[in-house]
């Protein structure tokens, strides 16, 4: 790689730059050869049996059909063995709660894919809100041709159960689209040169009217090319109709605009404040401490104001949530008359209900057992009868997920306690297992929580095959969750060691800095030049597991995907002495060139800019591709990705595997799914194969099968 810009970081030799041609014949031949080597290795294990057992979970017809309410119907997307591409379907409430739900199939993606010769992957639906709010009929369906982020938007009629003849049809791209009315869309898409940002997302939003050619759409809003994305949405709430535009500068900085008098008027708040406009209310969540009219509101707090007053110059706000050292705000949801706050207290859920018209009176919703995750959100805040109904989604490592529904007490109504509507079956044997929470101490003295799932009678002699999972980025929180994949793929596994002791798999989830478990400060602590803290935290958990006798180095593996792939890539290159095996999925690894690959430019706010020499000084310290050294004893590693991943892309994984092998790292395997996008899989079979590959590789490596 060379650079003509003297202000950029010095160039270095990249002998595997040729692998960046994603669809080149030579490159795909290399991929197929590497795939064959990995598949031959796995064929000598129990891979096929594991794959089938995991597929049973994904294809189970007893899984919870999660549903979203639109008008009088509840909509669900479903995949199983008979419908690998999936069905989009709907039902009534009476049928949904019945033992045998009767579904009306709206679209069969397997039939559509066969008819059109394209392997369509479901990406969701965007409904047009009808005038009466009940008779929902038109929707834009989001369909990806390969499972990537780029998708086609097509207008569909749920009554006719067919695409609308001559209806809206936006070609495949990384688009951002919303309804502006029955015959109008706000469209951000690839309109040609200059219409996409450096991050590969739309930099303009245009007004597209029914029957109009895409090229003739009128410019409505635009952002600079080096910003991340432009988004325009029409708030369709009756009585509060308005247009809102957002200039997403990067992941953590935005400008929000309201359309007033034919002009865009910017909301006067700092760039790092999250904004939510709902009916007459304005909610504001600062990511750093914010001084407003002489009062400092801490990062991670939630402020409420009258939208009309705030935009009119009266900036009086009510602080309706104040974070504590152990408690953070994760999300919120509006019912018709209440605001639900989903909190974490030391990574266990807590839910608060606020009454806006009663001075934001707060009370706890008693629905959250310890070491579990419970999320509350509105069923349909516009429904006359069900406006204050709420869903509860509760789950735990050993507790199958449950969907419950309740009604909040408002005025003279007593409401009703949430009762279970659907419960997931148990997919693995939990007898003898327990969940514990522990805290490791990182290099700078910070206490880092982690969950441990394993036998109650765990022998603490370091001999237990243990899988450590983590992420640590983008303020994303990892919380307890039931997973038939983890259960069957790891927790149910047993092996008798040479001393005659039966071992079961132990699963560990680390809540390291860079995530959002303790709010924005927890995330900010590992940004850019402080990225090493996330890796020190993860290493501290590994060391704590060894110190407590859970797993010694040869029995401890780690896994991560995407930003988590970067995490375990750093474990592989900087902390190889702590791990017996590494599974690295759809990863960032080449931090010198990540901004030039796929959507990488949009992550500069997280990692730093490698083209700035001062920032490259710290970025290179966590770039696994540049940290590989000859003569180092690396643990066995499986590096896996997907050709159609247009978010991170497959080339970083390719180059990492190639460079490690060229430097003599003997136990490195690579696999690339030829479809599936950033998720690594486009259907249940591919998902089962991906998980089975990772679990089987790790188990064999940690129990001597790769020796």
C-alpha positions as a printed Julia matrix, in Angstrom:
707×3 Matrix{Float64}:
   0.0     0.0     0.0
   1.33    3.46   -0.85
   0.18    6.97   -0.05
   0.87   10.22   -1.86
  -0.3    12.34    1.07
   2.64   13.37    3.29
   0.23   14.08    6.16
  -0.95   10.48    6.26
   0.59    7.75    8.36
   3.63    6.08    6.8
   2.85    3.33    4.34
   3.75   -0.26    5.08
   3.95   -3.32    2.91
   0.71   -5.26    2.68
   1.53   -8.47    0.87
  -2.09   -9.63    0.98
  -3.71   -6.52   -0.42
  -4.76   -8.62   -3.43
  -7.29  -10.47   -1.25
  -9.35   -7.26   -1.0
 -10.9    -7.99   -4.41
 -13.95   -9.64   -2.88
 -15.36  -11.38   -5.94
 -12.19  -11.94   -7.97
 -11.71  -15.45   -9.38
  -8.24  -15.84   -7.9
  -9.43  -14.62   -4.53
 -12.47  -16.91   -4.43
 -10.29  -19.84   -5.46
  -8.14  -19.07   -2.4
 -11.29  -18.98   -0.26
 -12.5   -22.34   -1.59
  -9.14  -23.98   -0.9
  -9.1   -22.67    2.67
 -12.72  -23.72    3.17
 -11.88  -27.24    2.04
  -9.07  -27.5     4.6
 -11.34  -26.34    7.44
 -14.22  -28.55    6.38
 -11.88  -31.56    6.23
 -10.72  -30.82    9.77
 -14.29  -30.57   11.06
 -15.35  -33.73    9.25
 -13.2   -35.68   11.71
 -15.22  -34.31   14.67
 -18.86  -34.41   15.71
 -19.56  -31.36   13.58
 -22.44  -32.8    11.56
 -24.25  -34.06   14.65
 -23.79  -30.7    16.37
 -25.06  -28.89   13.28
 -28.22  -31.01   13.19
 -28.9   -30.52   16.9
 -28.53  -26.77   16.55
 -30.72  -26.75   13.46
 -33.42  -28.51   15.51
 -33.45  -25.48   17.8
 -33.66  -22.96   14.96
 -36.31  -24.92   13.07
 -38.39  -25.8    16.13
 -42.06  -25.0    15.57
 -42.39  -24.48   19.35
 -40.25  -21.34   19.34
 -41.93  -18.08   20.35
 -43.34  -16.31   17.28
 -42.48  -12.73   18.23
 -45.17  -10.41   16.89
 -45.63   -6.69   16.32
 -49.09   -5.1    16.43
 -50.32   -3.03   13.51
 -53.98   -2.11   13.68
 -56.03   -5.2    14.43
 -53.36   -7.72   13.46
 -50.14   -9.14   14.88
 -47.34   -9.63   12.33
 -44.53  -12.16   12.47
 -41.68  -13.38   10.28
 -40.97  -17.1    10.6
 -38.39  -19.6     9.38
 -38.45  -23.37    9.86
 -37.42  -26.56    8.06
 -40.27  -26.3     5.54
 -39.68  -22.6     4.94
 -35.92  -21.92    5.12
 -36.26  -18.48    3.51
 -39.27  -17.71    5.66
 -42.9   -16.65    5.82
 -44.29  -13.2     6.54
 -47.62  -13.73    8.21
 -50.22  -12.26   10.55
 -52.95  -13.25   12.97
 -55.45  -11.8    15.43
 -54.93  -11.46   19.17
 -57.46  -14.2    19.91
 -55.63  -16.56   17.64
 -52.17  -15.51   18.84
 -52.93  -16.49   22.44
 -54.63  -19.74   21.41
 -52.66  -23.02   21.74
 -52.7   -23.49   17.96
 -52.34  -20.1    16.33
 -53.85  -19.76   12.87
 -51.67  -17.63   10.64
 -52.57  -15.85    7.43
 -49.52  -16.13    5.18
 -48.86  -12.85    3.4
 -45.62  -13.69    1.59
 -43.66  -16.92    1.15
 -40.03  -15.95    0.53
 -39.12  -19.43   -0.69
 -41.77  -19.18   -3.4
 -40.74  -15.62   -4.23
 -37.07  -16.58   -4.47
 -37.85  -19.52   -6.76
 -40.12  -17.44   -8.98
 -37.69  -14.52   -9.33
 -34.42  -16.45   -9.33
 -33.03  -14.41   -6.41
 -32.27  -15.76   -2.94
 -34.19  -13.08   -1.07
 -33.41  -12.53    2.62
 -35.99  -10.82    4.82
 -35.05   -7.37    6.15
 -38.33   -6.15    7.67
 -41.4    -4.11    6.79
 -42.35   -0.42    6.97
 -46.09    0.21    7.22
 -47.93    3.26    5.96
 -50.11    4.49    8.8
 -53.69    4.63    7.47
 -55.97    7.57    8.18
 -58.11    5.55   10.57
 -55.12    3.98   12.33
 -56.69    0.53   12.12
 -56.89   -0.72    8.56
 -53.2    -1.09    7.84
 -52.79   -2.17    4.25
 -49.67   -0.87    2.5
 -46.12   -1.64    3.53
 -42.63   -1.39    2.1
 -40.9    -4.77    2.32
 -37.13   -4.75    2.79
 -35.5    -7.63    0.89
 -31.79   -8.29    0.55
 -30.58  -10.37   -2.43
 -27.71  -11.91   -0.44
 -28.21  -11.16    3.24
 -26.09   -7.99    3.17
 -27.13   -4.53    4.36
 -27.96   -3.42    0.82
 -31.66   -4.12    0.19
 -34.52   -3.51   -2.2
 -37.71   -1.78   -0.98
 -40.95   -2.95   -2.63
 -44.52   -1.84   -1.94
 -46.84   -4.61   -0.76
 -50.6    -4.85   -0.11
 -51.4    -7.05    2.9
 -55.06   -7.37    1.91
 -54.33   -8.49   -1.65
 -51.23  -10.34   -0.37
 -49.27   -9.16   -3.36
 -46.79   -6.53   -4.46
 -48.59   -3.41   -5.67
 -48.61   -3.24   -9.5
 -46.62   -0.17  -10.48
 -45.99    0.53   -6.79
 -42.88    1.91   -5.17
 -39.8    -0.19   -5.93
 -36.42    1.14   -4.83
 -33.43   -0.76   -6.28
 -30.97   -2.58   -4.04
 -28.73   -0.22   -2.07
 -27.93    0.79    1.47
 -31.08    2.88    1.69
 -32.94    4.78    4.4
 -36.61    5.21    3.46
 -39.81    6.29    5.19
 -43.41    6.99    4.2
 -44.26   10.68    3.76
 -47.88   10.01    2.82
 -49.98    7.58    0.84
 -48.32    8.55   -2.44
 -44.95    9.88   -1.27
 -41.71    8.54    0.17
 -38.67   10.2     1.68
 -35.86    8.28    0.01
 -32.2     8.16    0.93
 -30.46    5.8    -1.47
 -27.77    5.58   -4.14
 -28.79    8.21   -6.67
 -25.42    8.04   -8.39
 -22.05    9.78   -7.89
 -21.99   12.06   -4.85
 -25.16   10.69   -3.27
 -23.48    8.36   -0.75
 -21.22    9.24    2.15
 -17.69    8.01    2.66
 -19.23    5.51    5.07
 -21.29    4.04    2.19
 -24.68    5.34    3.41
 -27.06    7.94    1.88
 -25.98   11.57    2.18
 -29.25   12.94    0.8
 -32.94   12.39    1.36
 -35.28   13.14   -1.52
 -39.03   13.36   -2.06
 -40.27   10.6    -4.35
 -43.87   10.78   -5.51
 -45.89    7.88   -6.85
 -45.21    7.3   -10.54
 -42.09    9.47  -10.5
 -38.71    8.23  -11.72
 -36.15    7.89   -8.95
 -33.78   10.24  -10.78
 -36.46   12.97  -10.68
 -36.93   12.87   -6.9
 -36.65   16.33   -5.32
 -33.77   17.03   -2.93
 -35.12   17.56    0.6
 -32.17   17.2     2.98
 -28.44   16.57    2.66
 -25.34   16.2     4.8
 -21.6    16.51    4.08
 -19.96   13.53    2.4
 -17.7    12.82    5.37
 -20.66   12.5     7.74
 -22.15    9.06    8.29
 -25.73    9.34    7.02
 -28.79   11.5     6.31
 -32.2    10.35    7.57
 -35.63   11.98    7.16
 -38.79   10.6     8.74
 -42.42   11.63    8.76
 -43.98   11.44   12.23
 -47.44   10.09   11.39
 -48.91   10.4    14.91
 -52.39   11.97   14.59
 -52.31   15.56   15.79
 -48.5    15.61   15.82
 -47.65   15.12   12.14
 -44.22   16.58   11.35
 -41.02   15.95    9.45
 -37.83   15.21   11.35
 -34.37   15.09    9.78
 -31.2    13.79   11.37
 -27.64   14.49   10.27
 -25.8    11.5    11.7
 -22.26   12.81   11.88
 -20.89    9.63   13.4
 -22.08    6.98   15.82
 -22.2     9.4    18.75
 -22.84   12.85   17.28
 -25.96   14.03   15.47
 -27.89   17.12   14.51
 -31.68   16.93   14.69
 -33.92   19.22   12.64
 -37.64   19.95   12.61
 -39.39   21.26    9.5
 -40.89   24.64   10.26
 -42.23   27.15    7.73
 -40.63   25.34    4.83
 -37.18   25.36    6.46
 -35.13   22.93    8.51
 -34.64   24.28   12.03
 -31.93   22.64   14.14
 -32.8    21.59   17.68
 -30.51   23.51   20.02
 -28.8    20.7    21.93
 -25.18   19.45   21.99
 -24.18   17.04   19.23
 -23.74   14.11   21.63
 -27.26   14.29   23.09
 -29.68   11.54   22.03
 -33.02   13.05   20.97
 -36.5    11.53   21.07
 -39.53   13.51   19.89
 -42.85   11.97   20.95
 -46.16   13.75   20.7
 -45.79   16.91   22.83
 -42.67   15.64   24.58
 -38.95   15.96   23.99
 -36.58   13.49   25.64
 -32.84   14.19   25.8
 -30.07   11.81   26.9
 -26.59   13.38   27.08
 -23.59   11.13   26.46
 -21.3    13.5    28.37
 -22.08   15.85   31.25
 -24.22   18.74   29.98
 -24.51   22.11   31.67
 -27.87   23.65   30.88
 -28.98   26.94   32.44
 -26.56   26.56   35.33
 -27.34   22.94   36.14
 -25.1    20.03   35.16
 -26.88   16.93   33.97
 -24.67   13.84   34.15
 -23.89   11.62   31.2
 -26.49    8.88   30.83
 -29.29   10.84   32.5
 -32.68   11.34   30.83
 -34.26   14.77   30.56
 -37.83   15.63   29.57
 -39.29   18.88   28.29
 -42.27   20.25   26.43
 -41.22   20.28   22.78
 -43.12   23.49   22.07
 -41.61   25.25   25.07
 -38.08   24.06   24.33
 -38.12   25.1    20.68
 -39.79   28.36   21.71
 -36.88   29.3    23.95
 -38.0    27.95   27.33
 -35.33   25.31   27.94
 -36.66   24.11   31.27
 -36.16   20.36   31.59
 -37.09   17.71   34.15
 -34.4    15.17   34.94
 -36.45   11.98   35.03
 -33.56    9.56   35.41
 -30.21   10.06   37.1
 -27.62    7.3    36.69
 -25.87    5.74   39.66
 -22.49    3.97   39.69
 -24.21    0.59   39.37
 -27.32    1.6    37.37
 -27.71    2.75   33.78
 -30.53    3.52   31.36
 -30.64    1.12   28.42
 -33.82    2.07   26.54
 -37.3     3.55   26.91
 -40.74    3.08   25.4
 -43.88    5.24   25.38
 -47.32    3.86   26.06
 -50.26    6.22   25.59
 -49.96    7.74   29.09
 -46.75    6.35   30.57
 -43.03    6.1    29.88
 -41.25    2.78   30.48
 -37.54    2.9    31.35
 -35.45   -0.25   30.95
 -32.5    -0.1    33.34
 -29.55   -2.27   34.28
 -28.33   -2.55   37.88
 -25.04   -4.45   37.82
 -26.21   -5.98   34.52
 -29.52   -7.25   35.95
 -32.74   -5.69   34.68
 -34.88   -3.14   36.47
 -37.95   -1.39   35.01
 -39.33    2.0    36.05
 -42.73    3.41   35.03
 -43.08    7.21   34.8
 -46.3     9.25   34.75
 -45.63   12.42   32.69
 -48.87   14.2    33.61
 -48.22   13.58   37.33
 -44.89   15.38   37.54
 -43.07   12.34   36.2
 -43.97   10.26   39.23
 -41.92    7.05   39.16
 -42.53    3.54   40.42
 -40.77    0.22   39.92
 -42.4    -2.53   37.9
 -41.92   -5.71   39.92
 -41.03   -8.08   37.11
 -37.26   -8.6    37.19
 -35.62  -11.58   38.97
 -31.87  -11.25   39.7
 -29.34  -12.19   37.0
 -32.04  -12.06   34.33
 -32.86   -9.74   31.46
 -36.36   -8.26   31.23
 -37.38   -5.63   28.68
 -40.66   -3.72   28.66
 -42.11   -1.87   25.69
 -45.47   -0.64   24.48
 -47.82   -2.89   22.51
 -49.46   -0.02   20.56
 -49.55    3.43   22.11
 -52.11    4.67   19.57
 -54.68    1.94   20.2
 -57.8     3.25   21.95
 -58.24    0.16   24.1
 -54.68   -1.16   24.37
 -52.76    2.13   24.49
 -51.29    1.42   27.94
 -50.62   -2.27   27.34
 -47.02   -3.4    27.46
 -44.97   -6.41   26.48
 -42.46   -8.02   28.82
 -39.71  -10.12   27.29
 -37.97  -12.02   30.07
 -35.05  -14.41   29.74
 -32.09  -15.86   31.61
 -29.17  -18.13   30.83
 -31.08  -21.14   32.18
 -34.62  -19.72   31.91
 -36.43  -20.12   28.59
 -37.7   -16.83   27.22
 -41.24  -15.73   27.99
 -43.44  -13.11   26.33
 -45.97  -11.58   28.73
 -48.53   -8.82   28.36
 -49.94   -6.45   30.97
 -51.74   -3.13   31.32
 -50.43   -0.13   33.25
 -52.7     1.49   35.81
 -53.76    4.96   34.64
 -56.33    7.22   36.27
 -59.17    5.11   37.63
 -57.95    1.99   35.82
 -56.24   -0.56   38.05
 -54.36   -2.1    35.16
 -53.31   -5.73   35.16
 -50.17   -7.64   36.03
 -48.31   -9.02   33.05
 -49.24  -12.63   32.37
 -47.4   -15.08   30.16
 -48.61  -15.3    26.57
 -45.89  -17.44   24.97
 -43.01  -19.39   26.51
 -40.07  -20.93   24.72
 -39.56  -24.66   25.23
 -36.47  -25.9    27.0
 -33.88  -26.85   24.39
 -31.21  -28.25   26.68
 -30.8   -29.97   30.02
 -30.21  -27.42   32.78
 -30.12  -29.9    35.66
 -27.07  -29.4    37.79
 -26.27  -26.01   36.22
 -26.15  -22.63   37.94
 -25.6   -18.96   37.05
 -23.12  -16.87   39.01
 -21.88  -13.3    38.69
 -18.27  -12.47   39.5
 -16.07   -9.39   39.24
 -12.54   -9.32   37.89
 -10.11   -6.47   38.56
  -8.64   -4.91   35.43
  -5.15   -3.48   35.03
  -6.22   -0.01   36.2
  -8.19   -1.34   39.19
 -11.66   -1.21   37.58
 -14.07   -3.96   38.67
 -15.38   -5.79   35.62
 -18.49   -8.0    35.96
 -18.93  -11.32   34.23
 -21.48  -14.11   34.25
 -20.49  -17.75   34.66
 -22.84  -20.57   33.65
 -21.75  -24.06   34.6
 -22.16  -27.02   36.97
 -23.09  -26.36   40.58
 -20.42  -28.86   41.64
 -17.74  -27.42   39.36
 -14.31  -28.82   40.22
 -12.04  -25.79   40.62
  -8.79  -27.29   39.41
  -8.48  -25.44   36.08
  -9.57  -28.41   33.98
 -12.99  -27.27   32.76
 -13.51  -26.53   29.02
 -14.6   -22.89   29.24
 -15.84  -20.52   26.56
 -15.45  -16.78   27.2
 -17.58  -14.44   25.07
 -17.43  -10.66   24.81
 -17.98   -7.57   22.67
 -16.97   -4.29   24.33
 -17.92   -1.66   21.81
 -20.45    0.87   20.51
 -22.15    1.13   23.93
 -23.8    -2.27   23.33
 -24.67   -4.23   26.47
 -24.39   -8.01   26.82
 -27.1    -9.31   29.15
 -28.36  -12.7    30.34
 -30.31  -14.56   27.66
 -31.56  -18.08   27.08
 -29.93  -19.67   24.06
 -30.58  -23.18   22.83
 -27.48  -22.71   20.68
 -25.2   -22.07   23.66
 -26.96  -24.79   25.65
 -26.65  -27.53   23.06
 -23.45  -26.25   21.51
 -21.53  -25.88   24.78
 -23.26  -26.34   28.15
 -24.51  -29.87   27.47
 -21.14  -31.12   26.32
 -19.36  -33.62   28.52
 -15.97  -35.27   28.51
 -14.17  -37.5    31.0
 -10.57  -36.4    31.47
  -7.52  -38.6    32.0
  -8.1   -38.54   35.75
 -11.62  -39.9    35.4
 -13.32  -36.58   36.24
 -16.37  -35.75   34.12
 -16.22  -32.21   32.75
 -19.05  -30.12   31.38
 -18.74  -27.02   29.26
 -18.66  -23.7    31.15
 -19.92  -20.55   29.44
 -18.78  -17.07   30.5
 -20.07  -13.67   29.34
 -17.83  -10.67   30.05
 -19.23   -7.14   30.49
 -16.1    -5.21   29.57
 -15.67   -1.49   29.0
 -16.59   -0.24   25.56
 -20.05   -1.7    26.12
 -23.03    0.08   27.64
 -23.65   -1.99   30.76
 -22.9     1.0    32.99
 -23.94    3.74   30.6
 -22.0     6.06   28.27
 -19.06    6.52   30.66
 -18.43    2.75   30.57
 -18.35    2.96   26.79
 -16.3     6.16   26.61
 -13.65    4.67   28.91
 -12.49    2.42   26.04
 -12.77    4.76   23.07
  -9.93    5.37   20.63
  -6.66    5.9    22.53
  -8.17    4.09   25.52
  -9.16    1.01   23.52
  -6.64   -1.08   25.4
  -8.88   -0.94   28.46
 -11.48   -3.17   26.8
  -8.79   -5.73   26.06
  -7.27   -5.45   29.53
 -10.75   -6.03   30.99
 -11.26   -9.17   28.92
  -7.79  -10.43   29.81
  -8.56   -9.73   33.48
 -11.65  -11.95   33.27
  -9.54  -14.7    31.69
  -6.97  -14.34   34.47
  -9.7   -14.38   37.13
 -11.12  -17.61   35.7
  -7.66  -19.14   35.97
  -7.09  -17.76   39.49
 -10.43  -19.14   40.68
  -9.59  -22.55   39.23
 -12.34  -22.54   36.59
 -10.06  -22.95   33.56
  -6.35  -22.92   32.94
  -4.97  -21.6    29.68
  -5.2   -24.85   27.73
  -8.89  -25.24   28.62
  -9.99  -21.62   28.07
 -11.26  -20.45   24.69
 -12.73  -17.16   23.58
 -15.13  -16.08   20.87
 -16.37  -12.81   19.42
 -17.99  -11.42   16.3
 -17.62   -8.11   14.44
 -16.21   -5.68   17.01
 -16.04   -8.79   19.21
 -13.91  -10.3    16.44
 -11.5    -7.4    16.87
 -11.57   -8.1    20.6
 -10.57  -11.74   20.28
  -8.15  -10.86   17.48
  -6.32   -8.82   20.1
  -6.52  -11.71   22.53
  -4.92  -13.89   19.86
  -2.06  -11.47   19.13
  -1.46   -9.68   22.45
  -2.62  -12.22   25.03
  -1.9   -15.6    23.39
  -0.62  -16.93   26.72
  -4.12  -16.73   28.23
  -6.1   -18.82   25.73
  -6.1   -22.34   24.41
  -8.21  -21.48   21.33
  -9.81  -18.49   19.6
 -12.9   -18.31   17.35
 -12.92  -14.99   15.5
 -16.06  -14.18   13.47
 -16.85  -11.53   10.78
 -14.06   -9.47   12.34
 -12.3    -6.15   12.04
  -8.6    -6.96   12.08
  -6.72   -4.64    9.7
  -7.1    -1.33   11.5
  -4.74    0.39    9.05
  -7.23    0.0     6.21
 -10.55   -0.52    7.98
 -11.79    2.98    7.04
 -11.4     2.1     3.36
 -13.26   -1.19    3.55
 -17.06   -1.54    3.44
 -18.7     0.69    6.1
 -15.49    1.16    8.07
 -15.25    4.95    7.72
 -18.31    5.31    9.95
 -16.42    3.81   12.91
 -13.69    6.43   13.23
 -15.46    7.86   16.29
 -15.07    4.46   17.96
 -11.52    3.51   16.98
  -9.73    6.56   15.61
  -8.47    7.59   12.18
  -5.47    5.56   10.96
  -4.75    8.19    8.27
  -3.95   10.72   10.99
  -0.35    9.95   12.05
  -1.03   10.93   15.65
  -4.03    8.61   15.83
  -2.28    5.79   13.99
   0.17    5.75   16.87
  -2.54    4.3    19.13
  -4.68    2.56   16.5
  -1.77    0.33   15.48
  -1.5    -0.92   19.08
  -4.82   -2.79   18.67
  -4.58   -3.74   14.99
  -4.2    -7.56   15.08
  -3.12   -7.69   11.43
  -0.1    -5.58   12.36
   0.63   -7.32   15.66
   1.34  -10.77   14.22
   4.94  -11.8    14.84
   7.05  -14.72   13.71
   8.19  -17.11   16.4
   5.19  -16.55   18.69
   3.27  -19.59   19.9
  -0.3   -18.67   19.0
  -3.26  -20.73   20.18
  -5.32  -22.58   17.54
  -7.54  -20.07   15.76
 -10.61  -20.29   13.53
 -11.23  -17.09   11.55
 -14.58  -17.03    9.76
 -16.55  -14.55    7.68
 -19.05  -14.17    4.81
 -18.45  -13.05    1.25
 -21.62  -10.94    1.16
 -20.91   -9.06    4.39
 -21.1    -5.45    3.21
 -20.7    -3.96    6.69
 -17.29   -5.22    7.84
 -16.53   -7.22    4.7
 -14.66  -10.53    4.37
 -11.26   -9.21    3.37
  -9.91   -8.47    6.85
 -10.5   -12.07    7.92
  -8.93  -13.33    4.68
  -5.81  -11.23    5.1
  -5.38  -12.12    8.77
  -5.51  -15.86    8.11
  -3.18  -15.55    5.14
  -0.61  -13.46    7.03
  -0.64  -15.73   10.08
  -0.07  -18.78    7.91
   2.72  -17.05    6.0
   4.45  -16.32    9.31
   4.37  -19.93   10.37
   1.39  -20.01   12.73
   0.52  -23.66   12.27
  -2.96  -24.04   13.72
  -4.94  -21.4    11.86
  -8.1   -22.26    9.96
 -10.28  -20.03    7.81
 -13.82  -20.34    6.54
 -15.93  -17.98    4.43
 -19.64  -18.49    3.83
 -20.43  -17.5     0.27
 -23.62  -15.72    1.41
 -25.22  -14.53    4.61
 -24.14  -10.91    5.12
 -22.74   -9.58    8.39
 -24.8   -12.12   10.34
 -22.79  -14.81    8.57
 -25.95  -16.7     7.6
 -29.04  -16.12    5.47
 -31.18  -19.0     6.74
 -31.39  -21.43    9.66
 -29.2   -24.08    8.03
 -26.4   -21.58    7.49
 -26.77  -20.25   11.04
 -26.59  -23.78   12.47
 -23.51  -24.52   10.39
 -21.8   -21.31   11.49
 -22.41  -21.9    15.21
 -21.57  -25.61   14.97
 -18.29  -24.82   13.26
 -17.24  -22.45   16.03
 -18.36  -24.68   18.91
 -16.89  -27.84   17.44
 -13.55  -26.2    16.72
 -13.3   -24.73   20.22
 -14.33  -27.94   21.98
 -11.81  -30.03   20.06
  -9.06  -27.49   20.7
  -9.76  -27.23   24.44
 -10.12  -30.96   25.04
  -7.11  -32.16   23.08
  -8.83  -33.04   19.81
  -6.53  -30.82   17.73
  -3.32  -32.0    19.36
